[in-house]
PDB file of C-alpha atoms in Angstrom:
ATOM      1  CA  MET A   1       0.000   0.000   0.000  1.00 43.00           C
ATOM      2  CA  SER A   2       1.510   3.360  -0.943  1.00 41.00           C
ATOM      3  CA  ASP A   3       2.277   5.839   1.801  1.00 44.00           C
ATOM      4  CA  ASN A   4       0.753   8.709  -0.153  1.00 42.00           C
ATOM      5  CA  HIS A   5      -2.784   7.387   0.128  1.00 44.00           C
ATOM      6  CA  ASP A   6      -5.672   9.721   0.889  1.00 44.00           C
ATOM      7  CA  HIS A   7      -5.708  10.433   4.620  1.00 42.00           C
ATOM      8  CA  SER A   8      -9.288  11.574   4.467  1.00 40.00           C
ATOM      9  CA  HIS A   9     -10.014   7.966   3.612  1.00 42.00           C
ATOM     10  CA  GLU A  10      -8.210   6.843   6.764  1.00 42.00           C
ATOM     11  CA  HIS A  11     -10.406   8.829   9.085  1.00 41.00           C
ATOM     12  CA  ASN A  12     -13.842   8.269   7.568  1.00 42.00           C
ATOM     13  CA  HIS A  13     -15.257   5.939  10.212  1.00 40.00           C
ATOM     14  CA  SER A  14     -18.666   5.518   8.594  1.00 40.00           C
ATOM     15  CA  HIS A  15     -17.688   3.379   5.607  1.00 40.00           C
ATOM     16  CA  ASP A  16     -13.992   3.432   4.638  1.00 42.00           C
ATOM     17  CA  HIS A  17     -12.378   1.469   7.428  1.00 41.00           C
ATOM     18  CA  LEU A  18     -12.946  -0.213  10.733  1.00 40.00           C
ATOM     19  CA  HIS A  19     -11.341   0.887  13.969  1.00 42.00           C
ATOM     20  CA  GLU A  20     -11.223  -1.676  16.683  1.00 41.00           C
ATOM     21  CA  HIS A  21     -10.149  -1.262  20.303  1.00 42.00           C
ATOM     22  CA  GLU A  22      -9.456  -4.400  22.244  1.00 41.00           C
ATOM     23  CA  HIS A  23     -11.536  -3.318  25.233  1.00 42.00           C
ATOM     24  CA  SER A  24     -14.676  -3.026  23.103  1.00 39.00           C
ATOM     25  CA  HIS A  25     -14.842  -6.798  22.554  1.00 38.00           C
ATOM     26  CA  GLY A  26     -15.740  -8.371  25.821  1.00 36.00           C
ATOM     27  CA  GLN A  27     -12.422  -7.486  27.450  1.00 37.00           C
ATOM     28  CA  ALA A  28     -12.920  -6.266  31.006  1.00 36.00           C
ATOM     29  CA  HIS A  29     -11.679  -2.699  31.087  1.00 39.00           C
ATOM     30  CA  ASP A  30     -12.878  -0.201  33.671  1.00 39.00           C
ATOM     31  CA  HIS A  31     -12.316   3.360  32.468  1.00 39.00           C
ATOM     32  CA  ASP A  32     -13.256   4.715  35.867  1.00 40.00           C
ATOM     33  CA  THR A  33     -10.111   3.393  37.479  1.00 39.00           C
ATOM     34  CA  GLY A  34      -7.528   4.562  34.949  1.00 40.00           C
ATOM     35  CA  LEU A  35      -5.481   2.652  32.436  1.00 36.00           C
ATOM     36  CA  PHE A  36      -2.999   0.515  34.355  1.00 39.00           C
ATOM     37  CA  HIS A  37      -4.296  -0.163  37.838  1.00 41.00           C
ATOM     38  CA  SER A  38      -5.141  -3.817  38.322  1.00 42.00           C
ATOM     39  CA  HIS A  39      -2.800  -3.875  41.313  1.00 48.00           C
ATOM     40  CA  ASP A  40      -3.272  -0.301  42.552  1.00 52.00           C
ATOM     41  CA  MET A  41      -3.950  -1.114  46.194  1.00 51.00           C
ATOM     42  CA  ASN A  42      -0.970  -3.441  46.401  1.00 73.00           C
ATOM     43  CA  ARG A  43       1.252  -0.818  44.776  1.00 71.00           C
ATOM     44  CA  LYS A  44       0.132   1.902  47.171  1.00 77.00           C
ATOM     45  CA  ILE A  45       0.615  -0.328  50.215  1.00 80.00           C
ATOM     46  CA  LYS A  46       4.179  -1.011  49.076  1.00 76.00           C
ATOM     47  CA  MET A  47       4.812   2.703  48.643  1.00 79.00           C
ATOM     48  CA  PHE A  48       3.374   3.506  52.093  1.00 84.00           C
ATOM     49  CA  TRP A  49       5.684   0.929  53.654  1.00 81.00           C
ATOM     50  CA  ALA A  50       8.676   2.326  51.782  1.00 81.00           C
ATOM     51  CA  ILE A  51       7.787   5.866  52.899  1.00 86.00           C
ATOM     52  CA  GLY A  52       7.339   4.863  56.542  1.00 88.00           C
ATOM     53  CA  ILE A  53      10.581   2.913  56.748  1.00 85.00           C
ATOM     54  CA  THR A  54      12.510   5.669  54.946  1.00 84.00           C
ATOM     55  CA  ALA A  55      11.191   8.312  57.372  1.00 89.00           C
ATOM     56  CA  VAL A  56      12.277   6.270  60.410  1.00 89.00           C
ATOM     57  CA  ILE A  57      15.763   5.654  59.014  1.00 86.00           C
ATOM     58  CA  LEU A  58      16.093   9.341  58.099  1.00 88.00           C
ATOM     59  CA  ILE A  59      15.524  10.421  61.698  1.00 91.00           C
ATOM     60  CA  LEU A  60      17.870   7.785  63.099  1.00 88.00           C
ATOM     61  CA  GLU A  61      20.683   8.565  60.675  1.00 86.00           C
ATOM     62  CA  ALA A  62      20.387  12.327  61.078  1.00 88.00           C
ATOM     63  CA  VAL A  63      20.604  12.060  64.860  1.00 89.00           C
ATOM     64  CA  GLY A  64      23.278   9.360  64.677  1.00 86.00           C
ATOM     65  CA  GLY A  65      25.365  11.326  62.174  1.00 84.00           C
ATOM     66  CA  ILE A  66      25.346  14.429  64.370  1.00 86.00           C
ATOM     67  CA  VAL A  67      26.157  12.489  67.540  1.00 85.00           C
ATOM     68  CA  SER A  68      28.918  10.376  65.950  1.00 83.00           C
ATOM     69  CA  GLY A  69      30.328  13.019  63.626  1.00 80.00           C
ATOM     70  CA  SER A  70      30.049  10.630  60.669  1.00 80.00           C
ATOM     71  CA  LEU A  71      29.802  12.203  57.222  1.00 75.00           C
ATOM     72  CA  ALA A  72      28.713   8.857  55.800  1.00 75.00           C
ATOM     73  CA  LEU A  73      25.669   8.775  58.096  1.00 81.00           C
ATOM     74  CA  LEU A  74      24.841  12.426  57.481  1.00 79.00           C
ATOM     75  CA  SER A  75      25.203  11.907  53.735  1.00 75.00           C
ATOM     76  CA  ASP A  76      22.919   8.911  53.924  1.00 76.00           C
ATOM     77  CA  ALA A  77      20.434  10.945  55.975  1.00 80.00           C
ATOM     78  CA  GLY A  78      20.444  13.565  53.208  1.00 73.00           C
ATOM     79  CA  HIS A  79      19.935  10.738  50.758  1.00 72.00           C
ATOM     80  CA  MET A  80      16.979   9.553  52.829  1.00 78.00           C
ATOM     81  CA  LEU A  81      15.455  13.031  52.810  1.00 77.00           C
ATOM     82  CA  THR A  82      15.697  13.115  49.026  1.00 70.00           C
ATOM     83  CA  ASP A  83      14.261   9.598  48.914  1.00 74.00           C
ATOM     84  CA  LEU A  84      11.349  10.568  51.127  1.00 79.00           C
ATOM     85  CA  ALA A  85      10.428  13.554  48.956  1.00 71.00           C
ATOM     86  CA  ALA A  86      10.764  11.463  45.798  1.00 70.00           C
ATOM     87  CA  LEU A  87       8.583   8.677  47.216  1.00 76.00           C
ATOM     88  CA  PHE A  88       5.890  11.185  48.137  1.00 78.00           C
ATOM     89  CA  ILE A  89       6.003  12.510  44.567  1.00 70.00           C
ATOM     90  CA  SER A  90       5.668   8.980  43.208  1.00 71.00           C
ATOM     91  CA  LEU A  91       2.751   8.148  45.507  1.00 79.00           C
ATOM     92  CA  THR A  92       0.973  11.367  44.509  1.00 73.00           C
ATOM     93  CA  ALA A  93       1.510  10.517  40.840  1.00 68.00           C
ATOM     94  CA  MET A  94       0.107   7.011  41.367  1.00 72.00           C
ATOM     95  CA  ILE A  95      -3.022   8.444  42.990  1.00 77.00           C
ATOM     96  CA  MET A  96      -3.440  11.048  40.238  1.00 72.00           C
ATOM     97  CA  ALA A  97      -2.990   8.363  37.578  1.00 66.00           C
ATOM     98  CA  GLU A  98      -6.145   6.646  38.894  1.00 72.00           C
ATOM     99  CA  LYS A  99      -8.272   9.577  37.808  1.00 75.00           C
ATOM    100  CA  PRO A 100     -10.468   8.629  34.850  1.00 77.00           C
ATOM    101  CA  ALA A 101      -9.924   9.869  31.334  1.00 73.00           C
ATOM    102  CA  SER A 102     -11.857  12.964  30.300  1.00 75.00           C
ATOM    103  CA  GLU A 103     -12.616  14.869  27.123  1.00 79.00           C
ATOM    104  CA  THR A 104      -9.529  16.995  27.767  1.00 79.00           C
ATOM    105  CA  HIS A 105      -7.220  14.230  29.029  1.00 75.00           C
ATOM    106  CA  THR A 106      -8.272  11.323  26.833  1.00 73.00           C
ATOM    107  CA  TYR A 107      -5.468   9.076  28.101  1.00 73.00           C
ATOM    108  CA  GLY A 108      -6.134   9.934  31.742  1.00 72.00           C
ATOM    109  CA  PHE A 109      -3.198  10.936  33.962  1.00 75.00           C
ATOM    110  CA  ALA A 110      -1.030   7.826  33.638  1.00 71.00           C
ATOM    111  CA  ARG A 111       1.912   9.814  32.300  1.00 77.00           C
ATOM    112  CA  LEU A 112       2.193  11.682  35.620  1.00 76.00           C
ATOM    113  CA  GLU A 113       3.895   8.538  36.921  1.00 74.00           C
ATOM    114  CA  VAL A 114       6.566   8.892  34.263  1.00 80.00           C
ATOM    115  CA  LEU A 115       7.054  12.587  35.001  1.00 82.00           C
ATOM    116  CA  ALA A 116       7.428  11.744  38.688  1.00 78.00           C
ATOM    117  CA  ALA A 117      10.060   9.141  37.850  1.00 78.00           C
ATOM    118  CA  LEU A 118      11.938  11.712  35.760  1.00 84.00           C
ATOM    119  CA  GLY A 119      11.786  14.153  38.670  1.00 82.00           C
ATOM    120  CA  ASN A 120      13.106  11.455  40.990  1.00 78.00           C
ATOM    121  CA  ALA A 121      16.090  10.891  38.737  1.00 83.00           C
ATOM    122  CA  MET A 122      16.896  14.609  38.682  1.00 85.00           C
ATOM    123  CA  THR A 123      16.784  14.829  42.476  1.00 80.00           C
ATOM    124  CA  PHE A 124      19.162  11.852  42.625  1.00 80.00           C
ATOM    125  CA  PHE A 125      21.704  13.683  40.475  1.00 85.00           C
ATOM    126  CA  LEU A 126      21.502  16.791  42.656  1.00 83.00           C
ATOM    127  CA  MET A 127      21.913  14.732  45.808  1.00 78.00           C
ATOM    128  CA  VAL A 128      24.954  12.939  44.367  1.00 83.00           C
ATOM    129  CA  MET A 129      26.676  16.252  43.674  1.00 85.00           C
ATOM    130  CA  GLY A 130      25.985  17.420  47.232  1.00 79.00           C
ATOM    131  CA  VAL A 131      27.367  14.234  48.790  1.00 77.00           C
ATOM    132  CA  ALA A 132      30.487  14.352  46.583  1.00 83.00           C
ATOM    133  CA  TRP A 133      31.163  17.952  47.595  1.00 84.00           C
ATOM    134  CA  GLU A 134      30.902  17.162  51.297  1.00 76.00           C
ATOM    135  CA  ALA A 135      33.140  14.119  50.898  1.00 80.00           C
ATOM    136  CA  PHE A 136      35.901  16.152  49.274  1.00 84.00           C
ATOM    137  CA  GLN A 137      35.609  18.699  52.075  1.00 79.00           C
ATOM    138  CA  ARG A 138      36.052  15.896  54.612  1.00 77.00           C
ATOM    139  CA  PHE A 139      39.139  14.637  52.754  1.00 82.00           C
ATOM    140  CA  ALA A 140      40.638  18.117  53.117  1.00 80.00           C
ATOM    141  CA  HIS A 141      39.685  18.353  56.805  1.00 76.00           C
ATOM    142  CA  PRO A 142      39.683  14.775  58.199  1.00 76.00           C
ATOM    143  CA  SER A 143      38.117  13.812  61.531  1.00 72.00           C
ATOM    144  CA  LEU A 144      37.536  10.466  63.215  1.00 73.00           C
ATOM    145  CA  PRO A 145      33.843   9.647  63.748  1.00 77.00           C
ATOM    146  CA  ASP A 146      32.392   7.786  66.739  1.00 81.00           C
ATOM    147  CA  TRP A 147      32.436   4.389  65.083  1.00 80.00           C
ATOM    148  CA  LYS A 148      30.347   2.661  67.784  1.00 85.00           C
ATOM    149  CA  THR A 149      27.336   4.945  67.345  1.00 85.00           C
ATOM    150  CA  MET A 150      27.916   4.906  63.620  1.00 82.00           C
ATOM    151  CA  GLY A 151      27.804   1.096  63.582  1.00 85.00           C
ATOM    152  CA  ILE A 152      24.606   0.825  65.642  1.00 88.00           C
ATOM    153  CA  ILE A 153      22.710   3.264  63.411  1.00 87.00           C
ATOM    154  CA  ALA A 154      24.027   1.670  60.229  1.00 84.00           C
ATOM    155  CA  GLY A 155      23.005  -1.776  61.496  1.00 88.00           C
ATOM    156  CA  ILE A 156      19.458  -0.614  62.225  1.00 88.00           C
ATOM    157  CA  GLY A 157      19.322   1.065  58.816  1.00 84.00           C
ATOM    158  CA  PHE A 158      20.505  -2.086  57.086  1.00 87.00           C
ATOM    159  CA  LEU A 159      17.797  -4.233  58.703  1.00 89.00           C
ATOM    160  CA  ALA A 160      15.081  -1.672  57.982  1.00 85.00           C
ATOM    161  CA  ASN A 161      16.114  -1.327  54.346  1.00 81.00           C
ATOM    162  CA  ALA A 162      16.206  -5.102  53.966  1.00 86.00           C
ATOM    163  CA  LEU A 163      12.591  -5.183  55.206  1.00 83.00           C
ATOM    164  CA  SER A 164      11.609  -2.444  52.766  1.00 80.00           C
ATOM    165  CA  ALA A 165      13.313  -4.288  49.891  1.00 78.00           C
ATOM    166  CA  TRP A 166      11.315  -7.392  50.786  1.00 80.00           C
ATOM    167  CA  PHE A 167       8.057  -5.421  50.548  1.00 74.00           C
ATOM    168  CA  LEU A 168       8.963  -3.996  47.143  1.00 72.00           C
ATOM    169  CA  HIS A 169      10.339  -7.238  45.719  1.00 68.00           C
ATOM    170  CA  GLY A 170       8.613  -8.435  42.556  1.00 61.00           C
ATOM    171  CA  GLY A 171       6.938  -5.145  41.661  1.00 53.00           C
ATOM    172  CA  HIS A 172       9.945  -3.162  40.444  1.00 48.00           C
ATOM    173  CA  GLU A 173      10.455  -4.733  37.020  1.00 54.00           C
ATOM    174  CA  ASP A 174       7.379  -3.420  35.184  1.00 56.00           C
ATOM    175  CA  ASP A 175       6.261  -0.436  37.267  1.00 64.00           C
ATOM    176  CA  ILE A 176       8.415   2.652  36.824  1.00 66.00           C
ATOM    177  CA  ASN A 177       7.450   4.187  40.183  1.00 65.00           C
ATOM    178  CA  ILE A 178       7.991   0.955  42.105  1.00 72.00           C
ATOM    179  CA  GLN A 179      11.284   0.727  40.239  1.00 71.00           C
ATOM    180  CA  GLY A 180      12.154   4.194  41.520  1.00 69.00           C
ATOM    181  CA  ALA A 181      11.360   3.113  45.069  1.00 72.00           C
ATOM    182  CA  TRP A 182      13.373  -0.069  44.524  1.00 76.00           C
ATOM    183  CA  ILE A 183      16.401   1.975  43.435  1.00 73.00           C
ATOM    184  CA  HIS A 184      16.036   4.110  46.552  1.00 71.00           C
ATOM    185  CA  VAL A 185      15.890   1.089  48.839  1.00 76.00           C
ATOM    186  CA  MET A 186      18.665  -0.884  47.165  1.00 77.00           C
ATOM    187  CA  GLY A 187      20.884   2.174  47.244  1.00 71.00           C
ATOM    188  CA  ASP A 188      20.090   2.574  50.922  1.00 75.00           C
ATOM    189  CA  LEU A 189      20.728  -1.105  51.564  1.00 78.00           C
ATOM    190  CA  GLY A 190      24.085  -0.969  49.815  1.00 74.00           C
ATOM    191  CA  SER A 191      25.100   2.213  51.608  1.00 73.00           C
ATOM    192  CA  SER A 192      24.152   0.771  55.007  1.00 79.00           C
ATOM    193  CA  LEU A 193      26.249  -2.304  54.274  1.00 79.00           C
ATOM    194  CA  GLY A 194      29.115  -0.097  53.151  1.00 77.00           C
ATOM    195  CA  VAL A 195      28.908   1.942  56.336  1.00 79.00           C
ATOM    196  CA  LEU A 196      28.970  -1.242  58.431  1.00 84.00           C
ATOM    197  CA  ILE A 197      32.114  -2.397  56.624  1.00 83.00           C
ATOM    198  CA  GLY A 198      33.591   1.061  57.080  1.00 83.00           C
ATOM    199  CA  VAL A 199      32.865   0.935  60.785  1.00 84.00           C
ATOM    200  CA  ALA A 200      34.815  -2.314  61.068  1.00 86.00           C
ATOM    201  CA  VAL A 201      37.763  -0.790  59.178  1.00 87.00           C
ATOM    202  CA  ILE A 202      37.749   2.416  61.241  1.00 84.00           C
ATOM    203  CA  ALA A 203      37.538   0.434  64.476  1.00 85.00           C
ATOM    204  CA  GLN A 204      40.605  -1.611  63.495  1.00 87.00           C
ATOM    205  CA  THR A 205      42.766   1.060  61.818  1.00 87.00           C
ATOM    206  CA  GLY A 206      41.528   4.520  62.817  1.00 82.00           C
ATOM    207  CA  TRP A 207      41.728   5.667  59.171  1.00 85.00           C
ATOM    208  CA  THR A 208      39.801   8.946  58.858  1.00 79.00           C
ATOM    209  CA  TRP A 209      39.539   8.804  55.057  1.00 85.00           C
ATOM    210  CA  VAL A 210      37.302   5.718  55.146  1.00 83.00           C
ATOM    211  CA  ASP A 211      34.221   7.763  56.088  1.00 78.00           C
ATOM    212  CA  PRO A 212      34.316  10.220  53.124  1.00 82.00           C
ATOM    213  CA  LEU A 213      35.357   7.400  50.791  1.00 85.00           C
ATOM    214  CA  LEU A 214      32.192   5.513  51.747  1.00 80.00           C
ATOM    215  CA  SER A 215      30.197   8.652  51.018  1.00 79.00           C
ATOM    216  CA  LEU A 216      31.607   8.796  47.488  1.00 84.00           C
ATOM    217  CA  ALA A 217      30.854   5.102  46.952  1.00 80.00           C
ATOM    218  CA  ILE A 218      27.248   5.678  48.049  1.00 75.00           C
ATOM    219  CA  ALA A 219      26.987   8.618  45.648  1.00 79.00           C
ATOM    220  CA  LEU A 220      28.230   6.539  42.706  1.00 83.00           C
ATOM    221  CA  LEU A 221      25.783   3.758  43.512  1.00 74.00           C
ATOM    222  CA  ILE A 222      22.871   6.173  43.515  1.00 75.00           C
ATOM    223  CA  ALA A 223      24.051   7.899  40.327  1.00 83.00           C
ATOM    224  CA  SER A 224      24.041   4.577  38.473  1.00 80.00           C
ATOM    225  CA  GLY A 225      20.452   3.817  39.484  1.00 74.00           C
ATOM    226  CA  ALA A 226      19.362   7.381  38.722  1.00 81.00           C
ATOM    227  CA  PHE A 227      20.748   7.184  35.201  1.00 86.00           C
ATOM    228  CA  LYS A 228      18.825   3.972  34.476  1.00 81.00           C
ATOM    229  CA  LEU A 229      15.589   5.473  35.794  1.00 79.00           C
ATOM    230  CA  PHE A 230      16.155   8.693  33.834  1.00 87.00           C
ATOM    231  CA  ARG A 231      16.765   6.752  30.612  1.00 86.00           C
ATOM    232  CA  LYS A 232      13.615   4.634  31.037  1.00 82.00           C
ATOM    233  CA  ALA A 233      11.398   7.655  31.783  1.00 83.00           C
ATOM    234  CA  LEU A 234      12.850   9.535  28.827  1.00 86.00           C
ATOM    235  CA  ARG A 235      12.100   6.616  26.477  1.00 84.00           C
ATOM    236  CA  ILE A 236       8.432   6.738  27.460  1.00 83.00           C
ATOM    237  CA  LEU A 237       8.203  10.537  27.179  1.00 84.00           C
ATOM    238  CA  LEU A 238       9.781  10.389  23.712  1.00 84.00           C
ATOM    239  CA  GLU A 239       7.188   7.721  22.801  1.00 80.00           C
ATOM    240  CA  SER A 240       9.866   5.260  21.756  1.00 78.00           C
ATOM    241  CA  ALA A 241       8.843   1.704  20.962  1.00 78.00           C
ATOM    242  CA  PRO A 242       8.889  -0.409  24.146  1.00 80.00           C
ATOM    243  CA  LYS A 243      11.860  -2.702  24.550  1.00 79.00           C
ATOM    244  CA  GLY A 244      11.279  -6.217  23.280  1.00 78.00           C
ATOM    245  CA  ILE A 245       8.506  -5.262  20.833  1.00 84.00           C
ATOM    246  CA  THR A 246       9.337  -4.494  17.193  1.00 84.00           C
ATOM    247  CA  SER A 247       7.324  -3.996  14.018  1.00 87.00           C
ATOM    248  CA  GLU A 248       8.742  -7.275  12.697  1.00 87.00           C
ATOM    249  CA  THR A 249       7.466  -9.113  15.777  1.00 87.00           C
ATOM    250  CA  ILE A 250       3.975  -7.711  15.303  1.00 90.00           C
ATOM    251  CA  VAL A 251       3.802  -8.454  11.569  1.00 90.00           C
ATOM    252  CA  SER A 252       5.058 -11.995  12.101  1.00 89.00           C
ATOM    253  CA  ALA A 253       2.597 -12.737  14.923  1.00 89.00           C
ATOM    254  CA  LEU A 254      -0.423 -11.453  12.999  1.00 91.00           C
ATOM    255  CA  LYS A 255       0.381 -12.998   9.596  1.00 90.00           C
ATOM    256  CA  ASN A 256       1.353 -16.357  11.069  1.00 88.00           C
ATOM    257  CA  GLN A 257      -1.824 -16.751  13.115  1.00 88.00           C
ATOM    258  CA  ILE A 258      -4.425 -15.053  10.919  1.00 88.00           C
ATOM    259  CA  ASN A 259      -4.452 -16.312   7.331  1.00 87.00           C
ATOM    260  CA  ASP A 260      -6.672 -13.527   5.990  1.00 85.00           C
ATOM    261  CA  ILE A 261      -4.098 -10.844   6.849  1.00 89.00           C
ATOM    262  CA  GLN A 262      -1.910 -10.185   3.800  1.00 87.00           C
ATOM    263  CA  ASP A 263       0.133  -7.296   5.152  1.00 88.00           C
ATOM    264  CA  VAL A 264       0.546  -4.996   8.163  1.00 91.00           C
ATOM    265  CA  HIS A 265       1.880  -1.467   7.781  1.00 88.00           C
ATOM    266  CA  HIS A 266       1.766   2.054   9.264  1.00 89.00           C
ATOM    267  CA  ILE A 267       2.715   0.544  12.621  1.00 90.00           C
ATOM    268  CA  HIS A 268       3.133   2.921  15.554  1.00 90.00           C
ATOM    269  CA  LEU A 269       4.104   1.735  19.049  1.00 88.00           C
ATOM    270  CA  TRP A 270       4.370   3.776  22.233  1.00 85.00           C
ATOM    271  CA  GLU A 271       3.751   3.776  25.992  1.00 81.00           C
ATOM    272  CA  VAL A 272       1.435   6.273  27.670  1.00 76.00           C
ATOM    273  CA  GLY A 273       2.547   5.233  31.139  1.00 69.00           C
ATOM    274  CA  ALA A 274       4.622   2.496  32.697  1.00 59.00           C
ATOM    275  CA  GLY A 275       3.601  -0.870  31.271  1.00 59.00           C
ATOM    276  CA  GLY A 276       0.752   0.449  29.079  1.00 73.00           C
ATOM    277  CA  VAL A 277       1.687  -0.323  25.467  1.00 85.00           C
ATOM    278  CA  HIS A 278      -0.416   1.179  22.656  1.00 86.00           C
ATOM    279  CA  LEU A 279      -0.476   0.322  18.959  1.00 90.00           C
ATOM    280  CA  THR A 280      -2.003   1.691  15.782  1.00 90.00           C
ATOM    281  CA  ALA A 281      -1.658  -0.218  12.516  1.00 92.00           C
ATOM    282  CA  HIS A 282      -3.249  -0.870   9.125  1.00 92.00           C
ATOM    283  CA  LEU A 283      -4.239  -4.441   8.233  1.00 92.00           C
ATOM    284  CA  VAL A 284      -4.481  -5.443   4.586  1.00 91.00           C
ATOM    285  CA  VAL A 285      -6.978  -8.341   4.429  1.00 88.00           C
ATOM    286  CA  ASN A 286      -8.612 -10.485   1.785  1.00 84.00           C
ATOM    287  CA  ASP A 287     -11.700  -8.983   0.186  1.00 81.00           C
ATOM    288  CA  GLN A 288     -14.702  -9.970   2.310  1.00 79.00           C
ATOM    289  CA  VAL A 289     -17.872  -8.707   3.971  1.00 79.00           C
ATOM    290  CA  LEU A 290     -17.705  -6.333   6.919  1.00 77.00           C
ATOM    291  CA  SER A 291     -18.790  -8.916   9.512  1.00 78.00           C
ATOM    292  CA  GLN A 292     -15.885 -11.180   8.559  1.00 83.00           C
ATOM    293  CA  ALA A 293     -13.458  -8.258   8.758  1.00 84.00           C
ATOM    294  CA  GLN A 294     -14.793  -7.559  12.242  1.00 85.00           C
ATOM    295  CA  GLN A 295     -13.826 -11.066  13.318  1.00 89.00           C
ATOM    296  CA  ILE A 296     -10.319 -10.580  11.946  1.00 90.00           C
ATOM    297  CA  VAL A 297      -9.876  -7.446  14.012  1.00 90.00           C
ATOM    298  CA  GLU A 298     -11.064  -9.255  17.139  1.00 91.00           C
ATOM    299  CA  LYS A 299      -8.598 -12.081  16.504  1.00 92.00           C
ATOM    300  CA  ALA A 300      -5.816  -9.578  15.848  1.00 92.00           C
ATOM    301  CA  THR A 301      -6.382  -7.758  19.139  1.00 91.00           C
ATOM    302  CA  ARG A 302      -6.239 -11.067  21.022  1.00 91.00           C
ATOM    303  CA  VAL A 303      -3.008 -12.062  19.278  1.00 92.00           C
ATOM    304  CA  LEU A 304      -1.447  -8.684  20.027  1.00 91.00           C
ATOM    305  CA  LYS A 305      -2.363  -8.983  23.697  1.00 88.00           C
ATOM    306  CA  THR A 306      -1.267 -12.590  24.260  1.00 87.00           C
ATOM    307  CA  ASP A 307       1.811 -12.688  22.018  1.00 86.00           C
ATOM    308  CA  CYS A 308       3.095  -9.123  22.166  1.00 85.00           C
ATOM    309  CA  GLY A 309       1.745  -7.754  25.474  1.00 82.00           C
ATOM    310  CA  ILE A 310      -0.090  -4.892  23.757  1.00 87.00           C
ATOM    311  CA  GLN A 311      -3.115  -3.858  25.807  1.00 81.00           C
ATOM    312  CA  HIS A 312      -4.556  -1.138  23.568  1.00 85.00           C
ATOM    313  CA  ALA A 313      -4.724  -1.646  19.798  1.00 89.00           C
ATOM    314  CA  THR A 314      -6.386   0.566  17.193  1.00 87.00           C
ATOM    315  CA  LEU A 315      -6.540  -1.264  13.856  1.00 91.00           C
ATOM    316  CA  GLN A 316      -7.638  -0.082  10.418  1.00 89.00           C
ATOM    317  CA  ILE A 317      -8.827  -2.580   7.825  1.00 87.00           C
ATOM    318  CA  GLU A 318      -7.766  -2.103   4.197  1.00 86.00           C
ATOM    319  CA  ALA A 319      -8.525  -4.050   1.029  1.00 80.00           C
ATOM    320  CA  PRO A 320      -5.654  -5.320  -1.143  1.00 80.00           C
ATOM    321  CA  VAL A 321      -4.239  -2.866  -3.711  1.00 68.00           C
ATOM    322  CA  ARG A 322      -5.651  -4.838  -6.667  1.00 53.00           C
ATOM    323  CA  ILE A 323      -9.168  -4.509  -5.210  1.00 50.00           C
ATOM    324  CA  LEU A 324      -8.785  -0.767  -4.656  1.00 49.00           C
ATOM    325  CA  MET A 325      -7.466  -0.276  -8.209  1.00 51.00           C
ATOM    326  CA  HIS A 326      -9.778  -2.580 -10.176  1.00 47.00           C
ATOM    327  CA  GLY A 327     -12.731  -3.212  -7.876  1.00 51.00           C
ATOM    328  CA  PRO A 328     -13.962  -6.570  -6.565  1.00 49.00           C
ATOM    329  CA  ALA A 329     -14.111  -9.536  -8.894  1.00 45.00           C
ATOM    330  CA  ILE A 330     -17.538 -10.081 -10.513  1.00 44.00           C
ATOM    331  CA  LYS A 331     -18.903 -13.496  -9.586  1.00 43.00           C
TER     332      LYS A 331
END
């Protein structure tokens, strides 16, 4: 099919083509609860736990850092404060994303989750620069922290972060906000472990440079996670094709399983929010009556969902080029 076809033909819904959305064919889809919220309550409970644990560790590390004179603990407390703000942003975005679609916001507010994740990544980068600056200042003006207090607080923080990681486990792979929380917690867990190791080294050697060195290591760990989160959020905002799904995959799945489909073209793939893949495409099918074409579209939406993980498909039916040029065969 040529690309320079008449676009007025594409959008004449009354007789030129057939648009089909998967949720209009017996698929359970509640528009009143947003686009991607089959596990909303579970997600919010996880976020509440992460927020509560982070707040407790923040207070402990801030007090412990001041009492012990440990830059590593104070840096981690600053990290916790950034984490807490970021988690609140993510939770707010999750709640807003539940709002139903409207005439103005036809996709709902699912993309707020992605914007929140992008904001989280930016706060990570700022926090990393602050920690690095303080660490270099401590290198220039070394002091020995109270390693006993430092060790007790770090031990409590390690156990609390391990508990938080357990709550978030399993939900961080597909959900961009849970992934953000997971990065927070794993960074905290790694930093707490690093501080515990540092405590053991300081107790044995008295080396003052261990404390700021740990701070730099924590900063690098967080920067790595922030970059991954930033890159994933940016892919969604740029409406890039989701990883693992290509036009070739879609064409192959549809043509192999539905014999009446001759070709698939004008394929567009994007994500509105985390995990919500959308597709528009043109299907060239054998010449047939409208009711048969309707069945093809229904089959195609099922194939796209089961084989490609595409939840929202808008498909246009087209006749083969020979039919459009010469008309249907006279029987």
